[in-house]
Amino acid sequence: MGGVLRKLGALAINGVWRLGFITRFFWMILLYSGQSFTRLHLTIRELYFSGVMSLLIILVSGLFVGLVLGLQGYETLQRYGASDSLGTLVALSLVRELGPVVAGLLFASRAGSAVTAEIGLMKVTEQLKAMDMMAVSPIARVVAPRFWGGVISMPLLAALFSAMGVFGGWLIGVVAIGVDDGAFWAQMQAAVDFRYDVINGVIKSCVFGVAVALIAVFEGYDCVPTAEGVSRAITRTVVSSALAILALDFVMTSFMFRG
Amino acid sequence: MDESLCYNHRPALQQNLMSEPLVRLENVRFAYGERAILRDISLSIPRGKVVAIMGGSGCGKTTLLRLIGGQEKARSGRVLVDGQDVARLGRDDLYAMRRRMGMLFQFGALFTDMSVFDNVAFPLREHTQLSPELINDLVLMKLHAVGLRGAARLMPAELSGGMARRVALARTIALDPMLLMYDEPFTGLDPISLGVIGQLIRRLNDALGASSVIVTHDIQESLQIVDYIYFISEGRVVAEGTPDDIRNTSDPFVHQFVHAEADGPVPFHYPAGDYATALTGGAA
Amino acid sequence: MSRTTLDLWVGVFVAMGIAALFFLAIKVGSVSGSDIKSPYTLTARFDNIGGLKVRAPVKVAGVLVGRVSEIRYDNERFQAEVVFTVDGRYKFPTDTFANILTSGLLGEQYLGLDPGGEEKVLAPGDVIKKTQSAVVLEKLISQFMFSKAAEGETAPAK
């Protein structure tokens, strides 16, 4: 019993310690972000690796999520004779929730894990230490560009995911099932508000971008410098990112869409 | 009288400055948490010389280099590089100091996402405003010095261990440092590459007018190229001397090290209870 | 990969992302709904607002002209007070009639305005006096039942 308590206590202390460390790390990244923008090609390179490389999975998943939403939504709505509202259902669920959240989860597992692996391997092979010994700050040169690459990619990917999803819903609803095209778009436009729904969705995806990018670079930078340590860090990146996204989503939803 | 004093004084001062060692460690103590790594180390690295620091695996040799480079801070004692206490330098001063140092890591630590050329160009591009043409020439010169000018377009993954280390060496000397540090430069190399690296360390040191520290446990190679050797065991300097001193020493520790004997002052067995008791105890 | 093709791909990616954002803004969402030009607020008091919610549409002759911005309870009049924002391009006579209507049988409730015939128009912050409360289904049914019962009582007497 005492042992369990002690373990729980140690776990809690360790958690708080890591929270403090990650906060300090976040501050360091912001402090050393100058180079990421004055030498833009550093960040553009990371935009390529986290953004462009995630495009395919985001677009394909978005399309399929939209197709499923279209099918399931139609099934349910037509029972109430409200199949004209299919556009509303698909667009609202995507723009408010599914777009940012699912794109965030995919982004964490595709780009976040890659960033952790890359930084972790640089740590294992002493590249970070070597850089530091060459009087080049690894946080400015390696960590910050990857962080900003992720932060910039995420909202764009989420928007693409939502757009693809709406397109998928349209394909199923209008093209395949035969919901009226005009009603589909008109109902959607009447119900989806730019500032209330779209902007809030974009804000969500920006916050997820910061969370995932921070977790990914932190886990890579903080990993135990062995092969096993890197693989554990990658797992932690995916798990903590997923938890962070879902928890943040709940908090933000309750603030944004109340009433 | 006054004049003659002045005349005599100047060369003496010059002499004094030159003879002041580039790196001096004074009673340095260091520990990771509770685990003491260095207990009381005092040593110095004279200008222009190649000094080896030797000892068994895990005796804190690498930590010593990290202390000199300012990546770790000593618990007590002072680490002086070119007259400055490394531990007291602020970030900017420390980075300014590091630009005049070069460190070769155990396995080269080349940046895997850059070509050989870009690796060597990295410090030049980060720290100088030189034109691309000039950087191109400098990089090729450095690569030529290590005999790998032809490999400029290769990626680090395409290099053998010895070649990777030579490229890393070229990168280390890119900014013509005053102090070169080598962390286990001979580990995992075939005899030919090992000889090449050894010769390069000596030649580059003399050509650059730099000073070098080699942390290693490869005694035979070191004896051929270094000017002075320190032996470290259990966090203390246990022996020191020129290669000739070391070859002819009667010190039991150095003797065991040089002749690679399994048992001696460094015991074969990890400290344990009585063998017989342990066995019978286990049976009962 | 050389830097120029890398730049090209990143450019394509960013352009696609921005295009998607525009698609969401214009084709999916209705910018006009919230992009109300020079908005002004009006207030209407109702005995019962039914299921009206904040951000419900405000329509005149079926055209969306604004949104409900606030709903509160007036403690002195014992009435619901609905504050709504309308586009500055639209003007309404002072005798405009405010209804709470339902789109379709089960649809969402919205605020419908019926303009009257006055010359003067409502100024920002004005209160619409003529209102009709939401139709509450339970009340409707009980009214119907009572009137049926009343019919039943009077019929035999005839």
XYZ file of C-alpha atoms in Angstrom:
701
model
C 0.000 0.000 0.000
C 2.760 2.385 1.028
C 4.659 1.356 -2.079
C 1.735 2.213 -4.343
C 1.325 5.582 -2.667
C 5.014 6.286 -2.993
C 4.908 5.386 -6.685
C 1.913 7.632 -7.253
C 3.661 10.458 -5.457
C 6.801 9.990 -7.508
C 4.688 9.939 -10.660
C 2.965 13.182 -9.691
C 6.236 14.911 -8.833
C 7.758 13.692 -12.078
C 4.742 15.031 -13.980
C 5.013 18.463 -12.397
C 8.746 18.489 -13.026
C 8.229 17.718 -16.687
C 5.511 20.352 -16.949
C 7.904 22.936 -15.576
C 10.623 21.773 -17.920
C 8.398 21.849 -20.990
C 7.241 25.359 -20.080
C 10.817 26.562 -19.772
C 11.617 24.813 -23.039
C 8.685 26.575 -24.744
C 10.009 29.886 -23.495
C 13.494 29.057 -24.814
C 12.046 28.241 -28.238
C 10.229 31.566 -28.379
C 13.382 33.335 -27.239
C 15.529 31.694 -29.920
C 12.988 31.948 -32.740
C 14.661 34.879 -34.457
C 16.627 32.715 -36.876
C 13.524 30.794 -37.902
C 12.252 33.942 -39.568
C 15.392 35.822 -40.526
C 16.717 32.706 -42.248
C 13.418 31.612 -43.673
C 14.792 28.680 -45.658
C 15.347 26.817 -42.372
C 11.633 27.008 -41.602
C 10.588 26.392 -45.199
C 12.526 23.148 -45.150
C 10.571 22.043 -42.062
C 7.308 23.197 -43.646
C 8.136 20.803 -46.429
C 8.786 17.898 -44.101
C 5.844 18.412 -41.775
C 3.359 20.036 -44.145
C 3.902 18.776 -47.659
C 4.767 15.262 -46.497
C 1.506 15.094 -44.530
C -0.602 16.335 -47.441
C -1.456 12.952 -48.891
C -2.642 11.331 -45.672
C -4.610 14.457 -44.715
C -6.345 14.774 -48.085
C -7.203 11.074 -48.373
C -8.408 10.813 -44.764
C -10.438 13.993 -45.129
C -12.136 12.624 -48.216
C -13.005 9.348 -46.527
C -14.247 10.990 -43.346
C -16.462 13.189 -45.541
C -17.777 10.166 -47.432
C -18.636 8.345 -44.210
C -20.258 11.442 -42.723
C -22.313 11.813 -45.893
C -23.508 8.229 -45.781
C -24.241 8.029 -42.073
C -25.684 11.519 -41.942
C -28.023 10.797 -44.804
C -29.165 7.531 -43.195
C -30.104 9.347 -40.014
C -31.475 12.554 -41.481
C -33.758 10.945 -44.039
C -35.683 9.231 -41.219
C -36.848 12.668 -40.200
C -37.243 13.831 -43.744
C -34.440 16.289 -43.215
C -31.982 15.025 -45.781
C -31.684 18.568 -47.135
C -29.745 19.396 -43.980
C -27.011 16.936 -44.933
C -24.708 19.786 -45.953
C -25.170 21.437 -42.567
C -24.395 18.267 -40.678
C -21.281 17.450 -42.691
C -19.913 20.986 -42.681
C -20.576 21.755 -39.030
C -19.098 18.515 -37.730
C -16.021 18.958 -39.904
C -15.358 22.632 -39.394
C -16.006 22.658 -35.670
C -14.640 19.329 -34.494
C -13.506 16.647 -36.883
C -11.338 18.844 -39.074
C -9.039 20.193 -36.367
C -9.136 17.088 -34.162
C -8.645 14.329 -36.724
C -6.163 16.383 -38.728
C -4.327 17.045 -35.457
C -4.198 13.365 -34.579
C -2.975 12.448 -38.049
C -0.456 15.271 -37.964
C 0.883 14.085 -34.609
C 1.411 10.561 -35.852
C 2.807 11.541 -39.246
C 4.825 14.703 -38.702
C 5.146 14.858 -34.903
C 6.683 11.417 -34.644
C 9.037 12.184 -37.542
C 10.243 15.359 -35.829
C 10.798 13.511 -32.547
C 12.708 10.768 -34.345
C 14.856 13.262 -36.228
C 15.803 15.323 -33.177
C 16.199 12.170 -31.065
C 18.600 10.664 -33.590
C 20.556 13.905 -33.734
C 20.876 13.641 -29.985
C 21.944 9.989 -30.063
C 24.648 10.709 -32.646
C 25.836 13.737 -30.627
C 24.958 16.112 -33.469
C 23.223 18.464 -31.045
C 26.237 18.525 -28.729
C 28.556 19.020 -31.684
C 26.450 21.960 -32.828
C 26.512 23.437 -29.344
C 30.305 23.048 -29.258
C 30.473 24.884 -32.586
C 28.822 27.808 -30.806
C 25.557 27.292 -32.705
C 22.518 26.972 -30.466
C 20.679 23.729 -31.292
C 17.435 25.302 -30.076
C 17.745 28.160 -32.547
C 19.080 26.064 -35.417
C 17.270 22.714 -35.021
C 14.358 22.979 -32.603
C 12.756 26.352 -33.362
C 12.434 25.897 -37.166
C 10.809 22.500 -36.640
C 8.466 23.980 -34.074
C 7.376 26.809 -36.373
C 7.114 24.483 -39.344
C 4.599 22.441 -37.366
C 2.733 25.447 -36.022
C 2.274 26.898 -39.519
C 1.404 23.573 -41.178
C -1.296 22.522 -38.766
C -4.063 25.088 -39.509
C -3.483 24.726 -43.242
C -3.737 20.950 -43.006
C -6.874 21.170 -40.872
C -8.489 23.521 -43.395
C -7.588 21.154 -46.222
C -8.999 18.247 -44.228
C -12.309 20.042 -43.676
C -12.534 21.171 -47.285
C -11.861 17.649 -48.527
C -14.445 16.318 -46.072
C -17.132 18.704 -47.309
C -16.257 17.658 -50.832
C -16.597 13.986 -49.805
C -19.959 14.655 -48.186
C -21.081 16.415 -51.344
C -19.915 13.492 -53.482
C -21.976 11.019 -51.480
C -24.966 13.236 -50.776
C -25.431 15.049 -54.039
C -23.697 12.950 -56.657
C -24.325 9.450 -55.365
C -27.594 9.681 -53.397
C -29.225 12.608 -55.125
C -29.813 15.226 -52.432
C -30.634 18.501 -54.105
C -27.444 20.402 -54.896
C -28.909 23.812 -54.148
C -30.387 22.720 -50.829
C -27.102 21.079 -49.827
C -25.071 24.281 -50.211
C -27.792 26.742 -49.194
C -28.590 24.963 -45.934
C -24.894 24.659 -45.226
C -24.262 28.330 -45.813
C -27.241 29.370 -43.747
C -26.078 27.320 -40.761
C -22.287 27.684 -40.886
C -21.127 31.059 -39.723
C -17.709 32.272 -40.769
C -16.685 33.932 -37.566
C -18.416 31.607 -35.166
C -17.715 28.249 -36.780
C -14.863 28.586 -39.270
C -12.665 30.964 -37.279
C -13.161 28.999 -34.078
C -12.153 25.863 -35.964
C -9.021 27.591 -37.235
C -8.189 28.778 -33.711
C -8.524 25.214 -32.505
C -6.194 23.918 -35.179
C -3.625 26.607 -34.369
C -3.667 25.614 -30.699
C -3.325 21.938 -31.656
C -0.438 22.891 -33.930
C 1.417 24.571 -31.061
C 0.695 21.641 -28.730
C 1.763 18.907 -31.147
C 4.849 20.766 -32.377
C 5.940 21.572 -28.834
C 5.451 17.998 -27.641
C 7.258 16.599 -30.678
C 10.355 18.785 -30.378
C 10.410 18.451 -26.605
C 10.245 14.654 -26.590
C 12.978 14.521 -29.215
C 15.201 16.943 -27.345
C 14.557 15.338 -23.974
C 14.834 11.683 -25.032
C 17.277 9.238 -23.475
C 20.050 9.147 -26.081
C 19.810 5.489 -27.000
C 17.928 3.614 -29.720
C 15.395 2.489 -27.145
C 15.061 5.988 -25.757
C 14.232 7.394 -29.180
C 11.570 4.776 -29.871
C 10.022 5.483 -26.476
C 10.093 9.195 -27.154
C 8.248 8.656 -30.445
C 5.561 6.649 -28.670
C 5.263 9.348 -26.029
C 4.919 12.033 -28.693
C 1.976 10.271 -30.321
C 0.266 9.402 -27.027
C 0.729 12.772 -25.333
C -0.209 14.653 -28.495
C -3.444 12.684 -28.798
C -4.298 13.295 -25.141
C -3.385 16.966 -25.397
C -5.489 17.437 -28.524
C -8.568 15.786 -27.041
C -8.283 17.567 -23.704
C -7.656 20.961 -25.310
C -10.523 20.318 -27.693
C -12.894 19.739 -24.816
C -11.764 22.884 -23.025
C -11.951 25.035 -26.127
C -15.297 23.658 -27.237
C -16.839 24.429 -23.890
C -15.573 28.004 -24.158
C -16.403 28.580 -27.815
C -19.682 26.850 -28.486
C -21.612 27.459 -25.346
C -25.271 28.381 -25.530
C 69.486 50.986 -15.537
C 65.845 51.663 -16.196
C 66.256 51.102 -19.885
C 68.005 47.831 -19.457
C 65.305 46.709 -17.097
C 62.711 47.500 -19.722
C 64.586 45.597 -22.331
C 64.911 42.609 -20.151
C 61.397 42.811 -18.897
C 59.592 42.587 -22.229
C 60.913 39.319 -23.523
C 60.446 37.915 -20.059
C 56.774 38.912 -20.101
C 56.371 37.482 -23.564
C 58.028 34.322 -22.446
C 55.749 34.188 -19.448
C 52.602 34.594 -21.563
C 53.713 31.931 -23.982
C 54.591 29.490 -21.275
C 51.272 29.979 -19.540
C 49.389 26.805 -20.509
C 46.354 27.209 -22.755
C 44.165 25.079 -20.520
C 44.609 24.634 -16.794
C 42.408 22.590 -14.454
C 42.797 23.358 -10.751
C 41.444 20.900 -8.196
C 38.389 20.140 -10.272
C 35.669 18.066 -8.691
C 32.602 16.859 -10.588
C 29.682 14.554 -9.890
C 26.530 13.440 -11.665
C 24.030 13.599 -8.835
C 25.519 11.505 -6.041
C 27.984 9.707 -8.304
C 31.398 11.335 -8.098
C 33.144 11.301 -11.482
C 36.145 13.539 -10.941
C 37.463 13.872 -7.409
C 40.440 16.193 -7.575
C 41.962 16.823 -10.955
C 44.732 19.287 -11.670
C 46.404 19.280 -15.037
C 47.492 21.654 -17.747
C 47.753 21.655 -21.518
C 50.679 23.741 -22.770
C 50.386 25.794 -25.947
C 51.349 23.999 -29.126
C 51.456 20.560 -27.527
C 49.407 17.417 -28.000
C 48.336 15.989 -24.659
C 46.612 12.666 -24.098
C 44.321 11.934 -21.193
C 44.030 8.216 -20.557
C 42.137 5.940 -18.302
C 39.747 3.040 -18.275
C 36.242 3.222 -19.690
C 33.883 5.372 -17.651
C 36.587 7.096 -15.609
C 35.348 10.559 -16.541
C 37.678 11.369 -19.418
C 34.887 12.587 -21.668
C 33.479 14.641 -18.791
C 36.815 16.383 -18.637
C 36.427 17.557 -22.229
C 32.872 18.681 -21.538
C 34.190 20.745 -18.613
C 36.791 22.397 -20.823
C 34.156 23.080 -23.487
C 31.828 24.556 -20.883
C 29.052 22.014 -21.464
C 29.284 20.997 -17.803
C 30.213 23.006 -14.753
C 32.603 21.741 -12.111
C 31.275 21.358 -8.567
C 34.437 22.991 -7.268
C 37.800 24.019 -8.620
C 38.502 26.068 -11.716
C 38.773 25.354 -15.422
C 40.864 28.035 -17.131
C 41.049 28.288 -20.903
C 43.321 31.004 -22.248
C 43.189 32.632 -18.825
C 39.370 32.701 -18.572
C 37.324 30.698 -16.107
C 34.976 28.750 -18.394
C 32.317 28.191 -15.751
C 31.954 31.925 -15.133
C 31.432 32.905 -18.756
C 28.008 34.085 -19.844
C 26.325 32.485 -22.827
C 27.658 34.920 -25.404
C 31.204 34.855 -24.031
C 31.074 31.079 -23.845
C 29.972 30.869 -27.471
C 32.728 33.317 -28.440
C 35.193 31.050 -26.634
C 33.823 27.939 -28.341
C 34.389 29.451 -31.768
C 38.080 29.150 -30.971
C 37.698 25.532 -29.902
C 37.106 22.479 -32.016
C 35.805 19.209 -30.694
C 35.846 15.929 -32.549
C 33.177 13.640 -31.200
C 33.557 9.913 -30.782
C 31.758 8.932 -33.969
C 32.197 12.209 -35.807
C 28.691 13.555 -35.135
C 28.322 14.664 -38.743
C 24.989 16.248 -39.610
C 23.244 13.415 -41.392
C 20.952 15.638 -43.442
C 23.810 17.550 -45.088
C 26.456 16.572 -47.619
C 30.116 16.337 -46.639
C 30.691 19.742 -48.197
C 27.839 21.377 -46.279
C 29.015 19.767 -43.057
C 32.438 21.349 -43.352
C 30.919 24.615 -44.535
C 28.491 24.694 -41.584
C 30.678 26.568 -39.057
C 31.895 28.940 -41.775
C 28.381 29.784 -42.870
C 27.140 30.178 -39.297
C 29.956 32.338 -38.022
C 31.381 34.262 -40.944
C 30.014 36.532 -43.653
C 32.315 35.088 -46.295
C 31.205 34.922 -49.912
C 30.084 31.534 -51.280
C 33.183 31.378 -53.517
C 35.511 31.907 -50.580
C 33.638 29.339 -48.491
C 33.891 26.907 -51.384
C 37.674 27.369 -51.517
C 38.092 27.106 -47.752
C 36.003 23.939 -47.529
C 37.936 22.297 -50.312
C 41.194 23.239 -48.593
C 40.050 21.727 -45.320
C 38.828 18.597 -47.059
C 42.090 18.385 -48.967
C 43.971 18.528 -45.678
C 42.229 15.338 -44.554
C 42.521 13.788 -48.021
C 38.801 13.771 -48.825
C 38.397 16.554 -51.360
C 36.950 13.999 -53.752
C 34.197 13.034 -51.314
C 32.709 16.528 -51.029
C 29.407 15.587 -52.682
C 28.813 12.391 -50.694
C 26.324 12.140 -47.842
C 27.569 11.065 -44.380
C 25.681 7.759 -44.700
C 27.891 6.844 -47.674
C 31.148 7.203 -45.711
C 33.111 4.567 -43.815
C 33.788 5.129 -40.121
C 37.319 6.383 -40.730
C 36.255 8.704 -43.535
C 33.407 10.112 -41.441
C 35.854 10.938 -38.702
C 38.203 12.627 -41.137
C 35.331 14.742 -42.461
C 34.433 15.630 -38.887
C 38.046 16.580 -38.351
C 37.903 18.874 -41.367
C 34.757 20.439 -39.898
C 36.460 20.827 -36.519
C 39.348 22.784 -38.012
C 37.123 24.880 -40.284
C 37.505 27.995 -38.149
C 41.215 27.385 -37.375
C 40.694 26.844 -33.642
C 43.333 27.409 -30.970
C 42.308 24.308 -29.055
C 41.388 20.937 -30.529
C 39.651 18.322 -28.423
C 39.314 14.722 -29.464
C 36.865 12.386 -27.754
C 38.023 8.807 -28.330
C 39.207 9.480 -31.894
C 40.533 5.941 -32.391
C 37.497 3.906 -31.332
C 36.241 1.398 -33.858
C 38.740 2.116 -36.595
C 40.777 -0.353 -38.639
C 44.565 -0.072 -38.181
C 45.075 1.932 -41.371
C 42.389 4.533 -40.597
C 43.685 4.635 -37.050
C 47.170 5.499 -38.243
C 45.781 8.115 -40.621
C 43.783 9.832 -37.892
C 46.743 9.732 -35.533
C 49.042 11.343 -38.095
C 46.373 13.939 -38.957
C 45.972 14.943 -35.325
C 49.704 15.561 -35.014
C 50.113 17.285 -38.384
C 47.076 19.546 -38.024
C 48.117 20.569 -34.526
C 51.524 21.654 -35.752
C 50.233 23.252 -38.957
C 47.568 25.298 -37.152
C 49.797 26.154 -34.222
C 47.011 24.872 -32.016
C 47.002 22.797 -28.868
C 45.303 19.428 -28.700
C 43.785 17.217 -26.051
C 43.094 13.604 -26.872
C 40.913 11.551 -24.610
C 41.542 7.929 -25.380
C 42.382 4.516 -24.066
C 44.411 3.562 -27.106
C 47.872 3.659 -25.535
C 49.995 2.383 -28.394
C 48.764 4.916 -30.960
C 48.936 7.755 -28.465
C 52.500 7.040 -27.417
C 53.585 7.705 -30.991
C 51.972 11.087 -31.510
C 51.570 12.915 -28.203
C 53.926 15.102 -26.182
C 52.565 14.392 -22.732
C 50.238 11.893 -21.107
C 48.003 12.020 -18.034
C 46.538 8.852 -16.524
C 43.256 9.130 -14.681
C 41.788 6.533 -12.407
C 38.901 6.829 -9.956
C 38.665 10.558 -10.568
C 42.306 11.372 -9.869
C 45.460 11.857 -11.892
C 47.486 8.784 -10.964
C 50.436 9.184 -13.306
C 51.800 11.562 -15.887
C 54.815 12.014 -18.097
C 56.229 12.098 -21.580
C 55.824 8.997 -23.764
C 59.363 7.917 -22.872
C 58.634 8.245 -19.150
C 55.523 6.170 -19.607
C 57.255 3.377 -21.507
C 59.896 3.027 -18.793
C 57.703 3.549 -15.783
C 57.514 1.226 -12.850
C 54.116 2.542 -11.735
C 51.928 -0.552 -11.384
C 48.792 1.118 -12.784
C 50.523 2.473 -15.878
C 52.287 -0.842 -16.318
C 48.974 -2.677 -16.275
C 47.495 -0.182 -18.735
C 50.396 -0.174 -21.165
C 50.704 -3.938 -21.192
C 46.963 -4.576 -21.111
C 47.026 -6.931 -18.155
C 43.678 -8.255 -16.950
C 44.359 -7.944 -13.239
C 46.408 -5.484 -11.260
C 45.704 -2.216 -9.480
C 42.523 -2.135 -11.588
C 40.870 -5.310 -10.321
C 39.272 -7.852 -12.629
C 36.412 -8.414 -10.202
C 33.734 -5.875 -9.428
C 33.758 -5.431 -5.627
C 31.832 -8.347 -4.096
C 31.598 -10.424 -0.935
C 33.641 -13.525 -0.354
C 33.262 -15.942 -3.271
C 33.016 -19.136 -1.169
C 30.436 -17.646 1.173
C 28.375 -16.421 -1.763
C 28.315 -19.879 -3.326
C 27.514 -21.831 -0.172
C 25.065 -19.120 0.876
C 23.343 -19.496 -2.470
C 23.157 -23.286 -2.063
C 21.639 -23.002 1.389
C 15.999 17.617 -53.102
C 17.320 21.005 -54.149
C 16.045 24.073 -52.454
C 14.095 25.395 -55.423
C 11.850 22.351 -55.871
C 11.422 22.284 -52.092
C 10.301 25.901 -52.162
C 7.925 25.078 -54.989
C 6.279 22.285 -53.024
C 5.962 24.401 -49.908
C 4.453 27.141 -52.038
C 1.926 24.697 -53.472
C 1.117 23.478 -49.980
C 0.584 26.943 -48.513
C -1.492 28.019 -51.527
C -3.668 24.925 -51.190
C -4.139 25.547 -47.469
C -5.145 29.151 -48.013
C -7.476 28.123 -50.838
C -9.088 25.616 -48.469
C -9.571 28.356 -45.880
C -11.226 30.542 -48.502
C -13.411 27.638 -49.562
C -14.518 27.162 -45.958
C -15.119 30.875 -45.569
C -17.079 31.513 -48.731
C -18.568 28.293 -50.031
C -19.172 26.430 -46.768
C -19.796 29.259 -44.360
C -21.784 32.363 -45.005
C -19.573 35.350 -44.637
C -22.619 37.565 -45.094
C -24.214 36.047 -41.993
C -21.673 37.494 -39.648
C -20.192 40.079 -41.922
C -22.992 42.464 -41.100
C -22.073 45.921 -42.312
C -22.408 48.753 -39.810
C -24.626 46.692 -37.540
C -27.029 48.159 -35.039
C -28.970 46.497 -32.274
C -32.682 46.402 -31.547
C -34.578 44.893 -28.685
C -37.873 43.092 -28.510
C -39.748 41.823 -25.462
C -41.712 38.607 -25.497
C -43.923 36.837 -23.006
C -42.417 33.563 -24.150
C -39.522 32.944 -26.485
C -39.963 29.181 -26.729
C -36.745 27.625 -27.969
C -35.126 30.734 -29.421
C -31.358 30.748 -28.942
C -28.525 33.238 -29.167
C -27.274 33.466 -32.765
C -30.630 32.464 -34.170
C -31.296 34.153 -37.515
C -33.369 37.319 -37.850
C -35.386 37.288 -41.067
C -37.578 39.722 -42.920
C -39.708 38.278 -45.683
C -37.472 35.229 -45.495
C -34.268 37.205 -46.003
C -31.557 36.918 -43.369
C -30.877 40.423 -42.049
C -29.209 39.766 -38.693
C -28.759 37.514 -35.720
C -29.923 37.326 -32.132
C -27.057 38.538 -29.998
C -28.427 38.285 -26.472
C -31.357 36.844 -24.563
C -32.122 37.868 -20.999
C -34.951 37.968 -18.532
C -36.386 41.314 -17.505
C -37.015 41.021 -13.792
C -39.454 43.922 -13.591
C -41.680 43.253 -16.540
C -41.452 39.485 -16.130
C -40.692 39.194 -19.805
C -37.939 37.861 -22.001
C -35.802 40.497 -23.636
C -34.255 39.588 -26.973
C -31.433 41.780 -28.255
C -30.539 41.301 -31.902
C -28.159 42.817 -34.395
C -29.235 43.788 -37.883
C -27.417 45.006 -40.941
C -27.192 48.785 -41.220
C -28.421 48.634 -44.821
C -31.886 47.632 -43.633
C -34.342 49.988 -42.001
C -37.591 49.063 -40.296
C -40.679 51.180 -39.520
C -41.411 51.846 -35.863
C -44.535 49.709 -36.000
C -42.621 46.618 -37.086
C -44.024 43.413 -35.665
C -41.640 40.807 -34.179
C -42.588 37.111 -34.178
C -40.845 34.001 -33.050
C -41.330 31.513 -35.834
C -40.228 27.995 -36.594
C -38.704 26.944 -39.893
C -40.610 23.851 -40.870
C -42.372 21.649 -38.378
C -39.286 20.603 -36.414
C -36.777 23.207 -37.555
C -34.950 25.801 -35.537
C -36.714 28.870 -34.246
C -35.951 32.299 -35.595
C -36.995 35.887 -35.171
C -39.274 37.069 -37.973
C -39.922 40.790 -38.515
C -43.052 42.097 -40.256
C -42.552 45.729 -41.285
C -45.504 48.000 -40.699
C -46.516 51.183 -42.495
C -45.036 54.020 -40.401
C -42.847 56.652 -41.986
C -40.410 56.795 -39.079
C -37.823 54.012 -38.804
C -36.379 52.312 -35.745
C -33.174 53.887 -34.453
C -30.328 51.811 -32.992
C -31.186 50.641 -29.482
C -34.929 51.025 -29.960
C -37.402 48.544 -28.577
C -39.972 46.834 -30.759
C -43.256 46.991 -28.890
C -45.483 44.818 -31.001
C -44.438 41.225 -30.522
C -45.950 37.821 -30.686
C -44.590 35.042 -28.520
C -43.439 31.704 -29.690
C -46.066 29.117 -30.333
C -45.718 26.509 -27.629
C -47.053 23.166 -28.795
C -48.431 22.126 -25.400
C -50.426 25.341 -25.133
C -51.712 24.951 -28.645
C -52.925 21.441 -27.924
C -54.587 22.393 -24.642
C -56.318 25.333 -26.327
C -57.574 23.011 -28.988
C -58.818 20.524 -26.391
C -60.593 23.226 -24.354
C -62.278 24.672 -27.390
C -63.375 21.170 -28.423
C -64.703 20.579 -24.932
C -66.486 23.927 -24.994
C -68.019 23.002 -28.349
C -69.181 19.691 -26.867
C -70.849 21.525 -23.998
C -72.676 24.007 -26.154
C -73.766 21.554 -28.849
C -76.329 19.510 -26.854
C -77.845 22.642 -25.440
C -78.682 23.682 -28.935
